[in-house]
mmCIF file of C-alpha atoms in Angstrom:
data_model
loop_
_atom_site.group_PDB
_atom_site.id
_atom_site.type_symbol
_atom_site.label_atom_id
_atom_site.label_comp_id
_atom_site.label_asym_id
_atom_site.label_seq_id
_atom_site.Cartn_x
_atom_site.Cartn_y
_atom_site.Cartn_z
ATOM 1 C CA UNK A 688 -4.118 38.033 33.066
ATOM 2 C CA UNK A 689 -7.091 39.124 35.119
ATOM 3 C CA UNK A 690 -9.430 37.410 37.690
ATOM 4 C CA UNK A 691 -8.049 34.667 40.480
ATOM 5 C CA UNK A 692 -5.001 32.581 39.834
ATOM 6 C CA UNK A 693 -6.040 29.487 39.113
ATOM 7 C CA UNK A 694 -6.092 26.840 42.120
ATOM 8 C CA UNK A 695 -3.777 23.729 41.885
ATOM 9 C CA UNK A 696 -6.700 21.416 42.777
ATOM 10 C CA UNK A 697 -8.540 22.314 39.875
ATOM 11 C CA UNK A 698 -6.310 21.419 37.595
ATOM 12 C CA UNK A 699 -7.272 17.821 35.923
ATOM 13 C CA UNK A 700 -4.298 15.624 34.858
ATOM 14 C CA UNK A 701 -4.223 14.340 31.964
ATOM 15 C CA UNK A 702 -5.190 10.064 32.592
ATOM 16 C CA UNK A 703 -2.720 7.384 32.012
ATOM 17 C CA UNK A 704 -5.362 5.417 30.324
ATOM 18 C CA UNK A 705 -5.464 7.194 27.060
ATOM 19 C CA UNK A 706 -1.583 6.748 26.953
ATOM 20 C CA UNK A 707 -1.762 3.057 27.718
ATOM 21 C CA UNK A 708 -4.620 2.200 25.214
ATOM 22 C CA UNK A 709 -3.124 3.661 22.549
ATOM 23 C CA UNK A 710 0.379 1.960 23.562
ATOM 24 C CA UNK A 711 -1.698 -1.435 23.657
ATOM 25 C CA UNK A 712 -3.245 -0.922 20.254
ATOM 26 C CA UNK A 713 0.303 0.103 18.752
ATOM 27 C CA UNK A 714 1.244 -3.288 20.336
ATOM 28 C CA UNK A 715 -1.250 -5.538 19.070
ATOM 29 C CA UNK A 716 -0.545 -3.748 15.555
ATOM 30 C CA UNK A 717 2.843 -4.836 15.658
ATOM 31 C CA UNK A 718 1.783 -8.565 16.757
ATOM 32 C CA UNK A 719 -0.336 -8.656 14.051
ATOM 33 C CA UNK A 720 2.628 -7.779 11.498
ATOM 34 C CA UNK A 721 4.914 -10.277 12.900
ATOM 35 C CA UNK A 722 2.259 -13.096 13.089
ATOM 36 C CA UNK A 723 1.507 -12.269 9.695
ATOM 37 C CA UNK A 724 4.982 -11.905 8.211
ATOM 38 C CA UNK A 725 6.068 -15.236 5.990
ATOM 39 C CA UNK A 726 8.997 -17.052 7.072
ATOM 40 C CA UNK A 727 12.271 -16.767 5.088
ATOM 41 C CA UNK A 728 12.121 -13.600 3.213
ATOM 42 C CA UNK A 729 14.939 -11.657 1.703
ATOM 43 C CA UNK A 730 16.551 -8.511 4.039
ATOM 44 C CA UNK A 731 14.604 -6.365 1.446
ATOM 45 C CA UNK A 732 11.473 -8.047 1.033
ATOM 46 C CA UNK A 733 11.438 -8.211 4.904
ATOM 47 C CA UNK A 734 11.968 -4.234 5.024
ATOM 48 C CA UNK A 735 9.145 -3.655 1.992
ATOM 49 C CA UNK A 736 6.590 -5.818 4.117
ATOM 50 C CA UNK A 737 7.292 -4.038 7.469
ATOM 51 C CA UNK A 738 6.683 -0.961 5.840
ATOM 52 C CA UNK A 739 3.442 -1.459 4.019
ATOM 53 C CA UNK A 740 2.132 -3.911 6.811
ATOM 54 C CA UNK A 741 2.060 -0.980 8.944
ATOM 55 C CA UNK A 742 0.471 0.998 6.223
ATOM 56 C CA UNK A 743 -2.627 -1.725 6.286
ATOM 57 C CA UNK A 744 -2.523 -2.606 9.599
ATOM 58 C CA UNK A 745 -3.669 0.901 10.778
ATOM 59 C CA UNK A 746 -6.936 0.646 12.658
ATOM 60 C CA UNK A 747 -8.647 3.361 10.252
ATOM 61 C CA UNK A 748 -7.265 1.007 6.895
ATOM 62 C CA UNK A 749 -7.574 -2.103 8.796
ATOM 63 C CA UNK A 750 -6.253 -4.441 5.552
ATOM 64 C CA UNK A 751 -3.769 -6.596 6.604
ATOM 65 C CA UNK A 752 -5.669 -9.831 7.067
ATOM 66 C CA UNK A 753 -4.737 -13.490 6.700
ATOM 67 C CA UNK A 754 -6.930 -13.793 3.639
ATOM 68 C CA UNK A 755 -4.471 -10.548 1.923
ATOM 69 C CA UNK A 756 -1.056 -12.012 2.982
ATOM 70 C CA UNK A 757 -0.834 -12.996 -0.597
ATOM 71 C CA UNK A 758 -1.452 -10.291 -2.368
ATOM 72 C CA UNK A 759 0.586 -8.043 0.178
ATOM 73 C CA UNK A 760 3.481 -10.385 -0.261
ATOM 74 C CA UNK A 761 2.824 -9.951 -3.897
ATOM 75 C CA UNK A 762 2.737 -6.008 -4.268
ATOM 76 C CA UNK A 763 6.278 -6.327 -2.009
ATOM 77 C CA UNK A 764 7.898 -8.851 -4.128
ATOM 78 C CA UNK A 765 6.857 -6.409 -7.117
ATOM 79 C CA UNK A 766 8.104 -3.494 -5.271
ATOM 80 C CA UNK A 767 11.239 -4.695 -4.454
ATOM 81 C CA UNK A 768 12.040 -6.157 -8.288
ATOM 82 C CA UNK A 769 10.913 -2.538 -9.842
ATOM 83 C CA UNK A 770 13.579 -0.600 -7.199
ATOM 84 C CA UNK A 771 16.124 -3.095 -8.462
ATOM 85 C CA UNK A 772 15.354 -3.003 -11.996
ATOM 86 C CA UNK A 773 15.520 0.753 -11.730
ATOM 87 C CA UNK A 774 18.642 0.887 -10.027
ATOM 88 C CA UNK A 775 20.657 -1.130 -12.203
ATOM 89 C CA UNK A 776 18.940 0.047 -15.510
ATOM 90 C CA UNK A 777 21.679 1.480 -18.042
ATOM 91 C CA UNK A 778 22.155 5.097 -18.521
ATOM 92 C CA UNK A 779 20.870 5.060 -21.678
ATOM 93 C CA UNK A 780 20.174 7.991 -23.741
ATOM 94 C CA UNK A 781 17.394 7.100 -25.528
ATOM 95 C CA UNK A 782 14.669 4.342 -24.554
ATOM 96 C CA UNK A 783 14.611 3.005 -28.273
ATOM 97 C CA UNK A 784 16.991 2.132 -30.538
ATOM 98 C CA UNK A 785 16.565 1.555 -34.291
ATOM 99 C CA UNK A 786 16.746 -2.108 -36.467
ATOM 100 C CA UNK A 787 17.017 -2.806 -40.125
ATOM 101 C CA UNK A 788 15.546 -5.211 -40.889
ATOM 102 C CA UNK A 789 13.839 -6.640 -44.083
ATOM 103 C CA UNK A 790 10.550 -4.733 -43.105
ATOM 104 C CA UNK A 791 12.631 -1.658 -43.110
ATOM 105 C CA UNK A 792 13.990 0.863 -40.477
ATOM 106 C CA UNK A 793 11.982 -0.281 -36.953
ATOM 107 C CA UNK A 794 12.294 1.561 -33.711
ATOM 108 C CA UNK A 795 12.320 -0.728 -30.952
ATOM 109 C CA UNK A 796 11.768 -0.189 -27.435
ATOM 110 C CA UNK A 797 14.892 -1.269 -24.937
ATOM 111 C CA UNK A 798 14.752 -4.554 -22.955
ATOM 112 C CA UNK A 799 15.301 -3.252 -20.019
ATOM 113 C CA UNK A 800 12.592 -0.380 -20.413
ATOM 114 C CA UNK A 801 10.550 -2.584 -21.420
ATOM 115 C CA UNK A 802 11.244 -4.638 -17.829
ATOM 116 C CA UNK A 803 10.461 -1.472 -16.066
ATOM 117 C CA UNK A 804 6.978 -1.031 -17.832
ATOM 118 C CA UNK A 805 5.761 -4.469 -17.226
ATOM 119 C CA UNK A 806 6.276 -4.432 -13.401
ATOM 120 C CA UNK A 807 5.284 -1.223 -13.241
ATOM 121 C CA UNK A 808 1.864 -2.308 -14.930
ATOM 122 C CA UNK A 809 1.616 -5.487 -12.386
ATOM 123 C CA UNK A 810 2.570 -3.002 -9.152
ATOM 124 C CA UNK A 811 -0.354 -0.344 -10.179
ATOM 125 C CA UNK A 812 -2.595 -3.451 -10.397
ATOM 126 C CA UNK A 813 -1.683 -4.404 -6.838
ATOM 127 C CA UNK A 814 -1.714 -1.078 -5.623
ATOM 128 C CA UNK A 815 -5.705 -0.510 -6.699
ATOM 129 C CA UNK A 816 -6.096 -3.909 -5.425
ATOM 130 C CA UNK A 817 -4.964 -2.931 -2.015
ATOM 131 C CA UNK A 818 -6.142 0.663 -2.356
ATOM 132 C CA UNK A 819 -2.453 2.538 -1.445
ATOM 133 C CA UNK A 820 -3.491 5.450 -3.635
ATOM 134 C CA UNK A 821 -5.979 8.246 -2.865
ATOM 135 C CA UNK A 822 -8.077 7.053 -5.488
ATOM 136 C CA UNK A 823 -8.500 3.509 -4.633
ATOM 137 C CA UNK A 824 -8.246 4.041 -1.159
ATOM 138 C CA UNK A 825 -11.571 5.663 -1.595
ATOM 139 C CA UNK A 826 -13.378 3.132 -3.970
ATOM 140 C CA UNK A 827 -12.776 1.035 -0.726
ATOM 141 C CA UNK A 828 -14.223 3.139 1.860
ATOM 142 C CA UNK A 829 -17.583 1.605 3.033
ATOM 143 C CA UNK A 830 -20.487 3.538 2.231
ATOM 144 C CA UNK A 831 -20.119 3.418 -1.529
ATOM 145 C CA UNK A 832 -23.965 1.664 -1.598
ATOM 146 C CA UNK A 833 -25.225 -0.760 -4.429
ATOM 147 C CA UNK A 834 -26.026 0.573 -7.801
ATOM 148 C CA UNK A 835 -29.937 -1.067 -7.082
ATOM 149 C CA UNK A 836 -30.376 0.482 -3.839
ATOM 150 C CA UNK A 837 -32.973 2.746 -4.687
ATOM 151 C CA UNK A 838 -34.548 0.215 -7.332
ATOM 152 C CA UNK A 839 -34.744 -2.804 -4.346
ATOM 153 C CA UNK A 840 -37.685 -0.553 -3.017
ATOM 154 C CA UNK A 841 -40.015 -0.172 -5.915
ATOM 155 C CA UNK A 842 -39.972 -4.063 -6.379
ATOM 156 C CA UNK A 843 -41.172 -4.610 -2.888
#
């Protein structure tokens, strides 16, 4: 390295603030998630809320409001019922089976698949409506401007 050492007293420390707001925000994050979290909830519903609370709590998200709690409590409930249905579906080696019946030969879809599908339909519902994909996170961001924007000026 070439040129003059560098001198001790021009070194700048790094400040304690920057470490102490962001251990304040993390703080008040986690305040919000407890104050938030229902009363009397099932060890796994418990775990499923912790984890997405944190998701929406994030200062950039910023979703986890009182007016939400419902539908967050909603999207864990269906959560947790999809991993179970999913975990104690049947090893089953085809997801139809065939009936005769007096219409004739019918294929008919499993029970249990059929389980499966319906939650999965009402969890991708409350997924968009919470906006924990890409896609939907995005309709959300602000910004997205009205469709009459441009039109509110002409009629002025």
């Amino acid at each position: 390295m070439r040129g003059a050492k560098p001198k001790l007293r021009n070194v700048v420390p790094m400040r304690a603030d920057d470490v102490d707001i962001a251990k304040r925000k993390r703080q008040a994050q986690l305040r919000l998630i407890r104050k938030l979290m229902p009363r009397d909830l099932s060890p796994a519903l418990k775990v499923e809320y912790k984890r997405v609370a944190e998701i929406l709590s994030e200062p950039s998200v910023d979703r986890l409001k009182p007016r939400f709690i419902d539908t967050v409590m909603e999207y864990c409930r269906c959560t947790v019922r999809l991993h179970d249905l999913r975990a104690s579906m049947p090893t089953l080696a085809h997801e139809v089976y065939r009936v005769k019946t007096r219409n004739g030969d019918q294929v008919k879809s499993h029970p249990h698949i059929a389980q499966v599908n319906e939650e999965w339909r009402k969890w991708r519902s409350l997924v968009a409506m919470l906006g924990l994909s890409p896609t939907d996170e995005r309709n959300l961001l602000p910004g997205q401007g009205d469709f009459f924007d441009k039109n509110d000026d002409y009629f002025d």
